[in-house]
Tab-separated table of C-alpha atoms and ligand atoms in Angstrom:
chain	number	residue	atom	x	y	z
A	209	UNK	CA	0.000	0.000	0.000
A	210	UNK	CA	2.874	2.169	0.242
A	211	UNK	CA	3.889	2.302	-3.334
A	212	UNK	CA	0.564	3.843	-4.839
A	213	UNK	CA	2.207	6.509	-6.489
A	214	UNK	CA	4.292	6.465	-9.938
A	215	UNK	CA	5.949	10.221	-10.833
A	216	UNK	CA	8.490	11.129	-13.773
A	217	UNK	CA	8.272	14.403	-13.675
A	218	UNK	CA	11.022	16.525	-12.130
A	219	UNK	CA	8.879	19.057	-10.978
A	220	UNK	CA	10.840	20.832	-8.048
A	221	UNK	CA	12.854	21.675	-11.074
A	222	UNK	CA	10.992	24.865	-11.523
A	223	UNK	CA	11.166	25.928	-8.261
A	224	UNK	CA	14.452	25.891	-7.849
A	225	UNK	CA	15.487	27.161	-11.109
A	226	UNK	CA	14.151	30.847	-10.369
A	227	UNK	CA	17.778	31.115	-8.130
A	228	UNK	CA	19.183	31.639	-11.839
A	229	UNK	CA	21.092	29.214	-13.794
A	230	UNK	CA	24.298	30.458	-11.869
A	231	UNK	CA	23.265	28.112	-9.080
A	232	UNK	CA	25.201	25.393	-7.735
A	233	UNK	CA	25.780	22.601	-5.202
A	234	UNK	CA	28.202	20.366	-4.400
A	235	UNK	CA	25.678	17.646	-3.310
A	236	UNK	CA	22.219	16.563	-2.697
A	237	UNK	CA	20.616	15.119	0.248
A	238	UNK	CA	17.436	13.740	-0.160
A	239	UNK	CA	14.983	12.260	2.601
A	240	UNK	CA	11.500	11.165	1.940
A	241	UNK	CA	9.334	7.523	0.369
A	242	UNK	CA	8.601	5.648	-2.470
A	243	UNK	CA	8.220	9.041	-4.420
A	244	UNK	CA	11.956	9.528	-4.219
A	245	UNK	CA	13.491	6.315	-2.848
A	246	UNK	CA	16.402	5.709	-5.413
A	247	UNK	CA	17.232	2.064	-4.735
A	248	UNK	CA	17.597	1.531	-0.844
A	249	UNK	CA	16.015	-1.865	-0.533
A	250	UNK	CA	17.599	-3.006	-3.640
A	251	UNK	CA	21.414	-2.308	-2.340
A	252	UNK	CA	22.413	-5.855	-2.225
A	253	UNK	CA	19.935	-7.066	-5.476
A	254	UNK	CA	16.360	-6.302	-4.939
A	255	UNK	CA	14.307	-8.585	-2.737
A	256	UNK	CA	11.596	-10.911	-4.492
A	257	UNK	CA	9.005	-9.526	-2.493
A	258	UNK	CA	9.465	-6.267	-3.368
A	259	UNK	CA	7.067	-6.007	-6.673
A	260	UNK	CA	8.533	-2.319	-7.378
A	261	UNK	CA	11.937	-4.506	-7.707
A	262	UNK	CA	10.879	-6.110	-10.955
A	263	UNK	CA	9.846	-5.306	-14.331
A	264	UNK	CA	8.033	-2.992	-15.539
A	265	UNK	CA	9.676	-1.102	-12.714
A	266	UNK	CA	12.610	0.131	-14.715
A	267	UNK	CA	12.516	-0.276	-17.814
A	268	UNK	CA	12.141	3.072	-19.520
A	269	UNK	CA	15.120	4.633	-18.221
A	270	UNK	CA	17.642	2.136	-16.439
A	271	UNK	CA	16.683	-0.531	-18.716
A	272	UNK	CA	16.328	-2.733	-15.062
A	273	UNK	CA	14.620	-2.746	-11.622
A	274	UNK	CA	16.794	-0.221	-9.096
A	275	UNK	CA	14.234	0.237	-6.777
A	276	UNK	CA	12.765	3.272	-7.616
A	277	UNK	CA	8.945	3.157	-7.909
A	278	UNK	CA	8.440	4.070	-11.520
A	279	UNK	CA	9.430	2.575	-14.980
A	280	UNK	CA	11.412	5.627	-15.515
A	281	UNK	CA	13.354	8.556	-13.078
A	282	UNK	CA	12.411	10.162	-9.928
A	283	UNK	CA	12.333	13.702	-8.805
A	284	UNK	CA	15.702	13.901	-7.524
A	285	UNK	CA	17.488	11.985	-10.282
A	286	UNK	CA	16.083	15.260	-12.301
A	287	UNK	CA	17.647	17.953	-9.916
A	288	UNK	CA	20.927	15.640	-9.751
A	289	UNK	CA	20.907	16.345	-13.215
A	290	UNK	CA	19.724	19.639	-13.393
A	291	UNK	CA	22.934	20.448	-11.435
A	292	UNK	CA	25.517	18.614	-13.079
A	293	UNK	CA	25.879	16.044	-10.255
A	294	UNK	CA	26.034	12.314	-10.355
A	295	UNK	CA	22.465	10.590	-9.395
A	296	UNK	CA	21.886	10.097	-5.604
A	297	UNK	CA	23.399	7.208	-4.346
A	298	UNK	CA	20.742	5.044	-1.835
A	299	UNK	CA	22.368	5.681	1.469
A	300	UNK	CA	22.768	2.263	2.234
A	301	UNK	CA	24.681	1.472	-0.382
A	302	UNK	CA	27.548	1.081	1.836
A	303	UNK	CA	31.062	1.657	-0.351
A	304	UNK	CA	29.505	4.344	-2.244
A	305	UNK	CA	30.817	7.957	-2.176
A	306	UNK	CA	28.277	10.279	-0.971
A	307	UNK	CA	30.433	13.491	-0.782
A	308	UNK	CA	27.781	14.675	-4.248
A	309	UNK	CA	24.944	13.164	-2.645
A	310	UNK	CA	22.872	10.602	-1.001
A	311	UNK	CA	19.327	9.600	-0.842
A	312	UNK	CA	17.852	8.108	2.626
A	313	UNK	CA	14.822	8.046	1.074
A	314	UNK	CA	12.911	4.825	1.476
A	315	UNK	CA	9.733	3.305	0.011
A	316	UNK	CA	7.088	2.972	2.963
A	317	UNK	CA	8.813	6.033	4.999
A	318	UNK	CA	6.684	7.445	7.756
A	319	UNK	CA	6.924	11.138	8.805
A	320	UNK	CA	6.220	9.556	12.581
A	321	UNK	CA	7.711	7.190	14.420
A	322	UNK	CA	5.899	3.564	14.530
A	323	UNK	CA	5.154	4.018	18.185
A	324	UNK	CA	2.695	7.265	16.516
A	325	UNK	CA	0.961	4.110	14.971
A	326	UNK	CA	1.179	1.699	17.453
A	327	UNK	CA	-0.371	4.341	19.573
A	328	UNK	CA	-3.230	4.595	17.129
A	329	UNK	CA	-3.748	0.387	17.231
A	330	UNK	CA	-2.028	0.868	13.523
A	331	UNK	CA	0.734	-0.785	14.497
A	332	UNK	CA	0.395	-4.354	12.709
A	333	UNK	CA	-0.396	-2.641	9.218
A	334	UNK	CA	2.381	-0.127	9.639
A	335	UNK	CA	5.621	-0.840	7.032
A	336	UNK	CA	7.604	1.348	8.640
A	337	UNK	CA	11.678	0.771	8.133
A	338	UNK	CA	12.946	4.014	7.821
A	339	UNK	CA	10.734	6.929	9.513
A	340	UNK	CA	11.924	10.597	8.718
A	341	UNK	CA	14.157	10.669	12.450
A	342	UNK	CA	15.905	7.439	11.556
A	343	UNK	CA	16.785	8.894	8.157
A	344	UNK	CA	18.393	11.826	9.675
A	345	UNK	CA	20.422	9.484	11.711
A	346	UNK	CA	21.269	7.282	8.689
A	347	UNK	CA	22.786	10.833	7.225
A	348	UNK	CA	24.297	11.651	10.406
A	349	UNK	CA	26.160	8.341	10.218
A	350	UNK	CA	27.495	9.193	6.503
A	351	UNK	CA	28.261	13.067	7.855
A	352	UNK	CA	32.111	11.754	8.620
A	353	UNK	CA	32.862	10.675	4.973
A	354	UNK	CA	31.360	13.359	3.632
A	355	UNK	CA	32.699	16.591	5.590
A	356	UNK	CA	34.625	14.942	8.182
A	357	UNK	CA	35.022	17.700	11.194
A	358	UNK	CA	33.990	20.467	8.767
A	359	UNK	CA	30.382	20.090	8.201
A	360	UNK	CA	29.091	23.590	8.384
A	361	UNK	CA	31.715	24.687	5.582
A	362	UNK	CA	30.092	21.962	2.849
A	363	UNK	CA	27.025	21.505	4.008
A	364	UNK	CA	26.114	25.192	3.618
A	365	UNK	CA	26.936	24.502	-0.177
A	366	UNK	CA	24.331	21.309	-0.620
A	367	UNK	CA	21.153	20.902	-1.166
A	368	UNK	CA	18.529	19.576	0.852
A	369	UNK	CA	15.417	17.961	0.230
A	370	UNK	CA	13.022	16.724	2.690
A	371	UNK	CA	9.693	14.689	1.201
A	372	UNK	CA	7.473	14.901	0.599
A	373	UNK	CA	6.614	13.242	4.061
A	374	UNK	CA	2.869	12.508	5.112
A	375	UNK	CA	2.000	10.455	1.934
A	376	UNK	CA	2.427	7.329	4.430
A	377	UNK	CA	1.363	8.899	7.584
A	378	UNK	CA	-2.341	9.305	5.762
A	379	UNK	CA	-2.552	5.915	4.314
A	380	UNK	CA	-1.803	4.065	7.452
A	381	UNK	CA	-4.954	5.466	9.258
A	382	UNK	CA	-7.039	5.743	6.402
A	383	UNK	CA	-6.775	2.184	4.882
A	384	UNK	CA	-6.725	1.433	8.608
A	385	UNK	CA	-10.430	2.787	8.742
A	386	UNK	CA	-10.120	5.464	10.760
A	387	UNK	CA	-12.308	8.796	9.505
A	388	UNK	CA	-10.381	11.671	7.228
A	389	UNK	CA	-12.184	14.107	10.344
A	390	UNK	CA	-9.929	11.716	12.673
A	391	UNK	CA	-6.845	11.430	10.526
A	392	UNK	CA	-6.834	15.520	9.817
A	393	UNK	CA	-6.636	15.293	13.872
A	394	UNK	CA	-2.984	13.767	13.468
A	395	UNK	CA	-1.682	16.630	10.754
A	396	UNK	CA	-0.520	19.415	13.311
A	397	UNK	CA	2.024	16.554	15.019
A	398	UNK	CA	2.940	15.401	11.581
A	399	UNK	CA	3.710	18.977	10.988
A	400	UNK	CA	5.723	19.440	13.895
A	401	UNK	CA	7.713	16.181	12.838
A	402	UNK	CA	8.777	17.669	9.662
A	403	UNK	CA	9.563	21.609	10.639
A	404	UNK	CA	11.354	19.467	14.657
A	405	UNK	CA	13.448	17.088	11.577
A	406	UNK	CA	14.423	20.215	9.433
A	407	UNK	CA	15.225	22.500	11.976
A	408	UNK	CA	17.552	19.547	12.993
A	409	UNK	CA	19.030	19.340	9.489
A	410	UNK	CA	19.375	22.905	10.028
A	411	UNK	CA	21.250	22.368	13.381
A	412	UNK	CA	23.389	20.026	11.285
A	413	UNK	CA	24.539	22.773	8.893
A	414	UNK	CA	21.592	22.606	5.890
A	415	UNK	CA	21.368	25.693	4.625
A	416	UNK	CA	19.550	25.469	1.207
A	417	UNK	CA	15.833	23.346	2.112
A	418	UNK	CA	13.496	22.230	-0.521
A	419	UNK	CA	10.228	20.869	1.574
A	420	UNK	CA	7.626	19.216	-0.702
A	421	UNK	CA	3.656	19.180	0.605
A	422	UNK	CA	1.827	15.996	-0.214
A	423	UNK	CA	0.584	15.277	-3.396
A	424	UNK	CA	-4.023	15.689	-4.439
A	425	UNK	CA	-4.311	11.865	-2.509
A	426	UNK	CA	-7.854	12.193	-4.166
A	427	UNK	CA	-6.912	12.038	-7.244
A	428	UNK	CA	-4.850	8.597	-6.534
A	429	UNK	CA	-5.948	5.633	-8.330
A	430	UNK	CA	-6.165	3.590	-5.165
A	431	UNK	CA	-8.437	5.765	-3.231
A	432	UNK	CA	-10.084	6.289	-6.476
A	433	UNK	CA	-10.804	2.367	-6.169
A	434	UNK	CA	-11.004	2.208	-2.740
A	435	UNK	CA	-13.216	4.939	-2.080
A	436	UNK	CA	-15.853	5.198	-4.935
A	437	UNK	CA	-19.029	6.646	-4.650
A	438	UNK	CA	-22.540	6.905	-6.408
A	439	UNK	CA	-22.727	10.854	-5.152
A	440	UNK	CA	-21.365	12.855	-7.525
A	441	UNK	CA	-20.908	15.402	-5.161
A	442	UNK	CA	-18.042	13.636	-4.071
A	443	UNK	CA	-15.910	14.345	-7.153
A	444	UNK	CA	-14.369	17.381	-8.030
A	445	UNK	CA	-13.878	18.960	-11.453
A	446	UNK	CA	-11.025	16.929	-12.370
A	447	UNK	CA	-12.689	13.921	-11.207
A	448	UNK	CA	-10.649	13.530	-7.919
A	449	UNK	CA	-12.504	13.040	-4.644
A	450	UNK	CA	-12.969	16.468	-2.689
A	451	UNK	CA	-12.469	15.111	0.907
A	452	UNK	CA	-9.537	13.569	0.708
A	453	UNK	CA	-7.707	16.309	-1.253
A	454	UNK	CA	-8.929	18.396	1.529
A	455	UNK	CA	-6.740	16.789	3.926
A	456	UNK	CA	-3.666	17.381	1.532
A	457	UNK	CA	-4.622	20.835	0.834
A	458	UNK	CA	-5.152	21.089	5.550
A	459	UNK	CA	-1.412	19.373	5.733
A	460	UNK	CA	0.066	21.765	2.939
A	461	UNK	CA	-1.428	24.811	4.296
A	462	UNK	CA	0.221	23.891	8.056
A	463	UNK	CA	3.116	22.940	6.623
A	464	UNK	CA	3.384	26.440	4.741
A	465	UNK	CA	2.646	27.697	8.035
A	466	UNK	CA	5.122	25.552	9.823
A	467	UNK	CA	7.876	26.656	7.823
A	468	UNK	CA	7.506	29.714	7.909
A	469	UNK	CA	7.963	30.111	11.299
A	470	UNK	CA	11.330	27.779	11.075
A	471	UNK	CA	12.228	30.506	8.168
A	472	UNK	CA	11.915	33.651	10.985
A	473	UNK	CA	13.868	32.165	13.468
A	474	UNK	CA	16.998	30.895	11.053
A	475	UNK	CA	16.762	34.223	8.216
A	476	UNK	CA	20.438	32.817	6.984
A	477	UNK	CA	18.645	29.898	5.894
A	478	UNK	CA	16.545	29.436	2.500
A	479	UNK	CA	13.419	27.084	2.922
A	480	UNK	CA	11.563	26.502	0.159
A	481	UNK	CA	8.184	24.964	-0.199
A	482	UNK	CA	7.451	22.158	-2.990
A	483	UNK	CA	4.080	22.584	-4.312
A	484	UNK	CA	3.654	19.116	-5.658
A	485	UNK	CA	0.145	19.616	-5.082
A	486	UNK	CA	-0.186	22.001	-8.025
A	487	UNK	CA	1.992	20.460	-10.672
A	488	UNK	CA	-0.025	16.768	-10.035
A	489	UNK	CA	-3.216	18.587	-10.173
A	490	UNK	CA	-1.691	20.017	-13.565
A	491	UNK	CA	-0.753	16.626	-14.681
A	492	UNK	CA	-4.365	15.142	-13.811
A	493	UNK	CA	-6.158	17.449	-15.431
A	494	UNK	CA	-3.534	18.011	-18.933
A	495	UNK	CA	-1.356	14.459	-18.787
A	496	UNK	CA	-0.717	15.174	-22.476
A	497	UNK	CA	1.503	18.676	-21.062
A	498	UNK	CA	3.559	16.267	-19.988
A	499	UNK	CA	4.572	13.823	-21.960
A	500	UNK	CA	1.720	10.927	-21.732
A	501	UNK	CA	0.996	9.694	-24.582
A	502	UNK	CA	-2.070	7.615	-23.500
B	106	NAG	C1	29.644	28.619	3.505
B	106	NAG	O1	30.091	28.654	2.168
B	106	NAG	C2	31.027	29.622	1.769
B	106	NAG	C3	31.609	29.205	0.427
B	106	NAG	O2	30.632	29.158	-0.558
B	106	NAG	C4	32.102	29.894	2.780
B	106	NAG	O3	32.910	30.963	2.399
B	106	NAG	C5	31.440	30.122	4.120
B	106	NAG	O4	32.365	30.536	5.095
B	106	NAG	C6	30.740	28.845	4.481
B	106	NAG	N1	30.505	28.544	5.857
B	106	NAG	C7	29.523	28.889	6.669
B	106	NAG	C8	29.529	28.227	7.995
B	106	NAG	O5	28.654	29.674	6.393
């Protein structure tokens, strides 16, 4: 249930480009799910279980399975690119370099912890390996090879990318059978997960932040499926269902919120929010903008 989502556009691209083309990093750092997991439970050959680790899953771009939840590239492969660095190494891909970049990303990520579930009675149904504290921790433990004792004097030179985080967090619950009234009850401590991690990444000597907001869930496929109705009330103009893009749209606007109050108290540091929700609204309502041929 994690993997519901398959993106190929490198949408943060825009974003991001407005700094001018006379932008640079020396590296990428990337935390967040299935939408940007580049390969981490495929490090040692990808499991047999894991049906995102076989074709189709691939074979656009790679030409093989790596991991990555869609037949072609993911978001951050497109900004690696974008900046003239090497693609983002999964960060358990022990032996690799990660001084341009690495990707703790991992499909199934949680914003919360799995106690936050277990809490809830979630806790069987929750696939939770890599939650967004433990990611920090899995950079943490790469920070020596990277920058050795001088973090703040490299770090302040990469880019950082955190999520989009909640995707998970939402479909736990909600598949779960808990109410969206209930589940929009958990978004202000989801919140404060995200700005608590990035202030930490701040702590750590991020400078340059790229946080994503959750994608139009209602326009999903799966809760397409899973939640049709006979009302067409319940649809929106683009065919999506209204409540539960109202719960992205709640999330996004806290998380706006949320960062903007990280962005007063560091002003040497430049957050930026990643509307993800607009460009995959675009992409539902015009998929032949963007290059699907269907
Ligand atoms: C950040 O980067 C610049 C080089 O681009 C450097 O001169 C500066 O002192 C760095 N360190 C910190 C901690 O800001």
């Amino acid at each position: 249930m994690a993997v519901s989502v398959v993106l190929l556009v490198g949408f943060v691209l825009l974003s991001v480009a407005e700094y001018g083309s006379s932008q640079t990093y020396n590296a990428i750092y990337n935390f967040g799910d299935s939408i940007t997991d580049t390969g981490n439970l495929c490090t040692g050959g990808c499991p047999s279980w894991l049906t995102t680790g076989q074709l189709p899953y691939g074979d656009t771009y790679f030409g093989r399975p790596t991991g990555r939840c869609t037949n072609g590239r993911v978001i951050v492969d497109f900004l690696a690119d974008h900046f003239g660095l090497p693609l983002l190494p999964p960060s358990k891909a022990s032996g690799s370099d990660f001084k341009n970049g690495a990707n703790m990303a991992i499909i199934g990520a949680t914003t919360m912890d799995f106690g936050f579930f277990q809490s809830l009675g979630l806790g069987n149904s929750i696939w939770n390996n890599g939650p967004f504290d433990t990611q920090i921790q899995w950079f943490q433990q790469l920070m020596p090879s990277i920058c050795g004792s001088d973090c703040k004097n490299y770090l302040n030179n990469s880019l950082f990318i955190v999520g989009e985080f909640g995707g998970n967090d939402y479909n736990a619950p909600l598949f779960g059978g808990k109410s969206i009234t209930e589940v929009k009850g958990y978004v202000p401590q989801i919140i404060d997960k995200i700005t608590n991690g990035v202030e930490t990444l701040i702590g750590l000597g991020a400078v340059d932040i790229v946080v994503p907001g959750v994608l139009p869930i209602g326009c999903f496929p799966l809760y397409l499926t899973l939640y049709q109705s006979s009302n067409q009330d319940d649809y929106d103009e683009n065919g999506c269902l209204k409540s539960f893009n109202s719960l992205s749209v709640y999330h996004n606007g806290l998380l706006k919120q949320g960062l903007a109050v990280v962005q007063s108290k560091y002003p040497a540091v430049r957050l930026m929010y990643g509307d993800f929700y607009s460009q995959v609204t675009q992409m539902v309502q015009s998929p032949g903008s963007f290059g699907n041929l269907l």
